[in-house]
Coordinates of C-alpha atoms in Angstrom, one line a residue:
G1 CA -33.0 -31.6 -33.3
Y2 CA -36.2 -30.5 -34.9
L3 CA -34.6 -29.3 -38.1
A4 CA -32.7 -32.6 -38.4
T5 CA -35.7 -34.9 -37.9
G6 CA -38.7 -32.8 -38.7
T7 CA -40.5 -33.9 -35.5
I8 CA -40.6 -33.0 -31.8
N9 CA -38.9 -36.3 -31.1
G10 CA -35.6 -35.0 -32.3
V11 CA -35.8 -32.1 -29.8
L12 CA -36.6 -34.6 -27.0
V13 CA -33.7 -36.8 -27.9
Q14 CA -31.3 -33.8 -28.1
M15 CA -32.5 -32.7 -24.6
V16 CA -31.9 -36.2 -23.2
I17 CA -28.4 -36.2 -24.7
I18 CA -27.6 -32.8 -23.2
A19 CA -28.9 -33.9 -19.8
V20 CA -26.9 -37.2 -19.8
G21 CA -23.8 -35.4 -21.0
T22 CA -24.1 -32.9 -18.2
V23 CA -24.5 -35.6 -15.6
I24 CA -21.5 -37.5 -16.9
Y25 CA -19.1 -34.5 -17.2
A26 CA -20.2 -32.5 -14.2
P27 CA -18.1 -34.5 -11.6
F28 CA -15.0 -34.2 -13.9
V29 CA -15.5 -30.5 -14.1
K30 CA -15.7 -30.2 -10.3
I31 CA -12.6 -32.4 -9.9
S32 CA -10.7 -30.3 -12.4
D33 CA -11.8 -27.1 -10.6
Q34 CA -10.7 -28.6 -7.2
I35 CA -7.3 -29.6 -8.7
R36 CA -6.8 -26.1 -10.0
R37 CA -7.7 -24.6 -6.6
N38 CA -5.3 -27.0 -4.8
Q39 CA -2.5 -26.1 -7.3
A40 CA -3.2 -22.4 -6.7
K41 CA -3.0 -23.0 -2.9
V42 CA 0.3 -24.7 -3.1
I43 CA 1.8 -21.9 -5.2
L44 CA 0.2 -19.3 -2.9
D45 CA 1.7 -20.9 0.2
E46 CA 5.1 -21.0 -1.5
L47 CA 4.8 -17.3 -2.5
T48 CA 3.7 -16.4 1.1
D49 CA 6.6 -18.2 2.6
E50 CA 9.0 -16.4 0.3
V51 CA 7.5 -13.0 1.1
K52 CA 7.7 -13.7 4.9
A53 CA 11.4 -14.6 4.6
K54 CA 12.2 -11.6 2.5
L55 CA 10.3 -9.2 4.7
Q56 CA 12.1 -10.6 7.8
N57 CA 15.5 -10.1 6.1
G58 CA 14.6 -6.7 4.7
E59 CA 15.0 -7.8 1.1
P60 CA 13.2 -6.3 -1.8
L61 CA 10.3 -8.4 -3.1
D62 CA 10.0 -7.5 -6.8
L63 CA 7.2 -10.0 -7.3
L64 CA 5.8 -8.7 -10.5
D65 CA 9.1 -8.8 -12.4
R66 CA 9.4 -12.6 -11.9
H67 CA 8.7 -14.9 -14.8
D68 CA 8.3 -18.2 -12.9
S69 CA 5.0 -19.6 -11.5
L70 CA 5.3 -17.3 -8.4
G71 CA 5.4 -14.3 -10.7
V72 CA 2.4 -15.5 -12.7
L73 CA 0.4 -15.9 -9.5
A74 CA 1.5 -12.5 -8.3
K75 CA 0.2 -10.9 -11.5
N76 CA -3.1 -12.8 -11.2
L77 CA -3.4 -11.7 -7.6
V78 CA -2.8 -8.1 -8.6
A79 CA -5.4 -8.2 -11.4
Q80 CA -8.1 -9.6 -9.1
L81 CA -7.2 -7.2 -6.3
R82 CA -7.5 -4.2 -8.6
I83 CA -11.0 -5.4 -9.6
D84 CA -12.0 -5.9 -5.9
V85 CA -10.6 -2.5 -4.9
E86 CA -12.5 -0.7 -7.7
E87 CA -15.7 -2.5 -6.7
G88 CA -15.1 -2.0 -2.9
K89 CA -15.0 -5.7 -2.2
V90 CA -12.1 -6.0 0.1
P91 CA -13.3 -7.8 3.2
L92 CA -12.4 -6.7 6.7
G93 CA -12.2 -8.3 10.1
Y94 CA -12.1 -6.4 13.3
Q95 CA -10.0 -7.4 16.3
P96 CA -11.6 -5.8 19.5
Q97 CA -9.7 -3.8 22.1
Y98 CA -10.7 -4.1 25.7
Y99 CA -10.2 -2.0 28.7
Y100 CA -9.4 -3.8 31.9
G101 CA -12.6 -4.6 33.7
K102 CA -14.7 -2.3 31.6
G103 CA -15.4 -3.9 28.2
M104 CA -14.7 -3.2 24.5
T105 CA -13.5 0.3 23.7
G106 CA -12.1 -0.1 20.1
A107 CA -11.3 -2.4 17.3
E108 CA -8.6 -2.6 14.6
A109 CA -9.7 -3.1 11.0
L110 CA -7.7 -5.9 9.4
M111 CA -7.8 -6.9 5.8
R112 CA -9.1 -10.4 5.1
W113 CA -8.8 -10.6 1.3
R114 CA -9.3 -14.0 -0.4
Y115 CA -8.2 -15.4 -3.8
M116 CA -9.8 -18.5 -5.2
D117 CA -11.4 -19.1 -1.7
Q118 CA -7.9 -18.9 -0.1
N119 CA -7.0 -16.4 2.6
V120 CA -4.1 -14.2 1.3
Y121 CA -1.3 -13.1 3.8
P122 CA -2.1 -9.4 4.3
P123 CA 1.5 -8.2 4.0
L124 CA 1.6 -10.0 0.6
V125 CA -1.5 -8.0 -0.4
V126 CA 0.1 -4.8 0.7
A127 CA 3.4 -5.5 -1.0
L128 CA 1.6 -6.3 -4.3
A129 CA -0.5 -3.1 -4.1
Q130 CA 2.6 -1.0 -3.4
E131 CA 4.6 -2.6 -6.2
D132 CA 1.8 -2.1 -8.7
G133 CA 1.2 1.5 -7.6
F134 CA -2.3 1.4 -6.2
Y135 CA -1.7 1.1 -2.4
D136 CA -3.4 4.4 -1.7
R137 CA -6.5 3.3 -3.5
L138 CA -6.5 0.0 -1.5
T139 CA -6.1 2.0 1.7
W140 CA -9.0 4.3 0.8
C141 CA -11.2 1.3 0.0
I142 CA -10.4 -0.1 3.4
M143 CA -10.9 3.2 5.1
K144 CA -14.3 3.8 3.4
K145 CA -15.6 0.4 4.6
A146 CA -14.1 0.9 8.1
M147 CA -15.7 4.4 8.4
E148 CA -19.1 3.1 7.2
D149 CA -18.9 0.4 9.9
C150 CA -17.7 3.0 12.5
S151 CA -20.6 5.2 11.6
T152 CA -23.0 2.3 12.1
L153 CA -21.6 1.7 15.6
I154 CA -22.0 5.4 16.5
K155 CA -25.6 5.4 15.4
E156 CA -26.2 2.3 17.6
G157 CA -24.8 4.2 20.6
K158 CA -21.5 2.2 20.8
A159 CA -18.5 4.4 21.8
V160 CA -16.0 2.2 19.9
K161 CA -13.0 3.6 18.1
I162 CA -12.1 1.9 14.8
S163 CA -8.5 2.0 13.6
V164 CA -6.9 1.4 10.2
N165 CA -3.2 0.9 9.3
V166 CA -1.4 3.3 7.1
T167 CA 2.3 3.8 6.2
A168 CA 4.5 6.7 7.3
E169 CA 4.7 7.8 3.7
Q170 CA 0.9 8.2 3.6
L171 CA 0.9 10.1 6.9
N172 CA 3.5 12.4 5.3
D173 CA 1.3 13.0 2.2
V174 CA -0.8 16.1 2.3
H175 CA -3.2 14.8 -0.4
F176 CA -3.7 11.6 1.6
I177 CA -4.5 13.6 4.8
D178 CA -6.9 15.8 2.8
M179 CA -8.8 12.8 1.5
T180 CA -8.9 11.2 5.0
I181 CA -10.3 14.3 6.6
K182 CA -12.9 14.6 3.9
M183 CA -14.0 11.0 4.2
A184 CA -14.2 11.2 8.0
E185 CA -16.4 14.3 7.8
E186 CA -18.7 12.7 5.3
A187 CA -19.0 9.5 7.4
G188 CA -19.4 11.5 10.7
V189 CA -16.8 9.5 12.6
Q190 CA -14.7 12.3 14.1
G191 CA -13.5 11.3 17.5
Y192 CA -14.0 7.6 16.7
F193 CA -11.6 6.9 13.8
C194 CA -7.8 6.3 14.2
L195 CA -4.9 6.0 11.8
E196 CA -2.2 3.6 13.0
V197 CA 1.3 4.1 11.5
T198 CA 3.9 1.4 11.6
E199 CA 7.2 2.4 13.3
E200 CA 9.4 0.4 10.9
T201 CA 9.8 3.2 8.4
S202 CA 12.4 5.9 9.0
I203 CA 10.8 9.4 9.2
D204 CA 14.1 11.4 9.0
S205 CA 13.1 12.9 5.6
M206 CA 9.4 13.2 6.2
M207 CA 9.0 16.8 7.0
T208 CA 5.2 17.2 7.0
I209 CA 4.2 14.4 9.4
T210 CA 4.1 16.7 12.4
A211 CA 1.8 19.3 10.7
N212 CA -0.3 16.5 9.3
I213 CA -0.9 14.9 12.7
S214 CA -1.9 18.3 14.0
R215 CA -4.4 18.7 11.2
L216 CA -5.8 15.2 11.9
K217 CA -6.3 16.0 15.5
K218 CA -8.0 19.3 14.8
N219 CA -10.4 17.4 12.6
G220 CA -11.2 14.7 15.2
I221 CA -9.0 11.9 13.8
I222 CA -6.8 10.0 16.2
A223 CA -3.2 9.1 15.4
A224 CA -1.4 6.1 16.8
V225 CA 2.0 4.4 16.5
D226 CA 1.8 0.7 15.8
D227 CA 4.4 -1.9 16.9
F228 CA 6.2 0.5 19.2
S229 CA 9.5 -0.7 20.8
M230 CA 12.6 0.9 22.1
G231 CA 14.1 1.3 18.6
K232 CA 15.7 4.5 17.2
T233 CA 12.7 5.0 14.9
S234 CA 10.2 4.7 17.6
L235 CA 11.7 7.5 19.7
K236 CA 11.9 9.7 16.7
Y237 CA 8.2 9.2 16.2
L238 CA 7.6 10.7 19.6
K239 CA 10.2 13.4 19.6
D240 CA 8.2 15.8 17.4
N241 CA 4.8 14.3 17.0
S242 CA 1.8 14.3 19.3
F243 CA 0.4 10.8 18.8
D244 CA -2.7 10.0 20.9
I245 CA -2.0 6.2 21.1
V246 CA 1.1 3.9 21.2
K247 CA 0.7 0.2 20.6
L248 CA 3.3 -1.9 22.2
D249 CA 5.3 -4.3 19.9
G250 CA 3.8 -7.7 20.2
E251 CA 7.3 -9.3 20.5
L252 CA 7.8 -7.3 23.7
V253 CA 4.3 -8.2 25.1
R254 CA 4.8 -12.0 24.4
Q255 CA 8.0 -12.0 26.6
I256 CA 6.6 -10.0 29.5
T257 CA 6.0 -12.9 31.8
E258 CA 9.4 -14.6 31.2
N259 CA 11.9 -11.7 30.9
E260 CA 12.5 -9.2 33.6
R261 CA 14.3 -6.8 31.3
I262 CA 11.4 -6.8 28.9
R263 CA 9.1 -5.9 31.9
G264 CA 11.5 -3.0 32.6
I265 CA 11.3 -1.8 29.0
I266 CA 7.5 -2.0 29.0
A267 CA 7.4 -0.2 32.3
S268 CA 9.6 2.6 30.8
I269 CA 7.3 3.0 27.8
I270 CA 4.2 3.1 30.1
N271 CA 6.0 5.8 32.2
L272 CA 6.9 7.7 29.0
G273 CA 3.2 7.6 28.0
Q274 CA 2.1 9.1 31.2
K275 CA 4.7 11.9 30.9
L276 CA 4.0 12.6 27.2
D277 CA 0.2 12.1 27.5
F278 CA -0.4 9.2 25.1
E279 CA -2.4 6.1 25.7
I280 CA -0.8 2.6 25.7
I281 CA -2.4 -0.4 24.0
A282 CA -0.8 -3.9 24.3
E283 CA -1.2 -6.2 21.3
F284 CA -0.8 -10.0 21.4
V285 CA -2.4 -10.3 24.8
E286 CA -3.0 -14.1 24.5
N287 CA -3.5 -15.2 28.1
E288 CA -4.4 -14.0 31.6
K289 CA -0.8 -14.0 32.8
I290 CA 0.3 -11.5 30.2
R291 CA -2.8 -9.3 30.9
D292 CA -2.2 -9.4 34.6
Q293 CA 1.4 -8.5 34.3
L294 CA 0.6 -5.6 32.0
H295 CA -2.0 -4.5 34.6
L296 CA 0.5 -4.5 37.3
L297 CA 2.8 -2.3 35.2
G298 CA 0.0 0.2 34.5
C299 CA -1.2 -0.8 31.1
D300 CA -5.0 -1.5 31.0
L301 CA -5.9 -1.5 27.3
Y302 CA -5.5 -4.8 25.5
Q303 CA -5.9 -6.5 22.1
G304 CA -5.3 -10.2 21.5
Y305 CA -6.6 -13.7 21.4
L306 CA -7.4 -13.7 25.2
Y307 CA -10.4 -11.6 24.2
S308 CA -11.0 -12.3 20.5
P309 CA -9.4 -12.8 17.1
A310 CA -10.5 -10.6 14.3
V311 CA -14.2 -11.1 13.6
P312 CA -16.7 -10.0 10.9
F313 CA -18.4 -6.7 11.5
E314 CA -21.8 -8.3 12.2
Q315 CA -20.2 -10.2 15.1
L316 CA -18.4 -7.1 16.4
R317 CA -21.7 -5.3 16.6
K318 CA -22.9 -7.9 19.1
M319 CA -19.8 -7.7 21.4
Q320 CA -19.7 -5.7 24.5

C-alpha cells in the first residue's frame, strides 16, 4: 500500500480492506469446514458399519486396497494414525473394575482415537493398523501411556491393576514379550499391569505362548483371557497356559438373568476358575440384577456401565 501511494494512507486502506475481507469470508470458511466435517462423518459412519458387518461375518476387510470413497478415507485415517502413534498421541479411556462391596481394583485401558473430531470405532483402528503393518507400534504406544498412568496410580498409593488388550499373535511373539517386560521394568509397574488376549484367535500353531506367559508372570506381568466363553478356542487357552484372569464373554453375562442354561455355563466357568486357580471378571455388568446373579454364582469382580463407562485418566484417579 505504501509503495503504491507513497503515503501511510495507502497502508491504512490496505489494512481496512484485509480486515473487511476477513470478516466477510470467515463465516464461509467455517461453513465450508463444517460441511467437510459432516461429509467425513457420513463416510466414517458408512465405513464403520461395513467393518462391523464384515467382522461379524468373519470376512476379510482389505480396506486400503479399495479405490472408492471408503478406501480414500481409510488411507487418510491410516496416515493420521501413523502420525499420532509416532507422537504418542493416541488417547485412552479407562473402564474401572470393581470388587463386590469393596471398591475399585482395576481398570481396562481402551483406545479413544479421534479423526476430525469424530470418535473412531476401535476395531476399525485396529484393523487399519494391522493391515498397514504397524499394529505392534500402536500397541506399544498404548502400553507406554497405560504404564505411565499405572505408575502414577502406584505412586499415589492406589492398588489398581491396569490392563491392555493384545492379540494372541503378539503374545506368541518373543520380541513383543521382551519389549513388554522391558517397558514394565522401566515404568515400575510389576504386579499391577495386565495383558488381555482375545480368545477369538486359534492358538493351535502358536507354540511359544505357554513359555511367554511364564516369562511374563516371572517378571510381574499378569496375563488374562478376554471374552471367554465355552468355545473350543477358550478351552485350549486354559489347557496349557496359566492365565491369572479370565473375563467372561459379555454375551453370556447379558443373558444371565433370563437364561437358566447361561447361568449354568457361567457357574461351570466359575467352578473351573476355582479348580485351575484363575480369577473371574464379568464384563457388561449393566444393572444390579446382573451383578446380584453373578454374586450368587460366586463371581465378585465386575466391569460395566453399572459402575462406570470408560473415563479419562484424571477422572479415574479420583474414583474409589
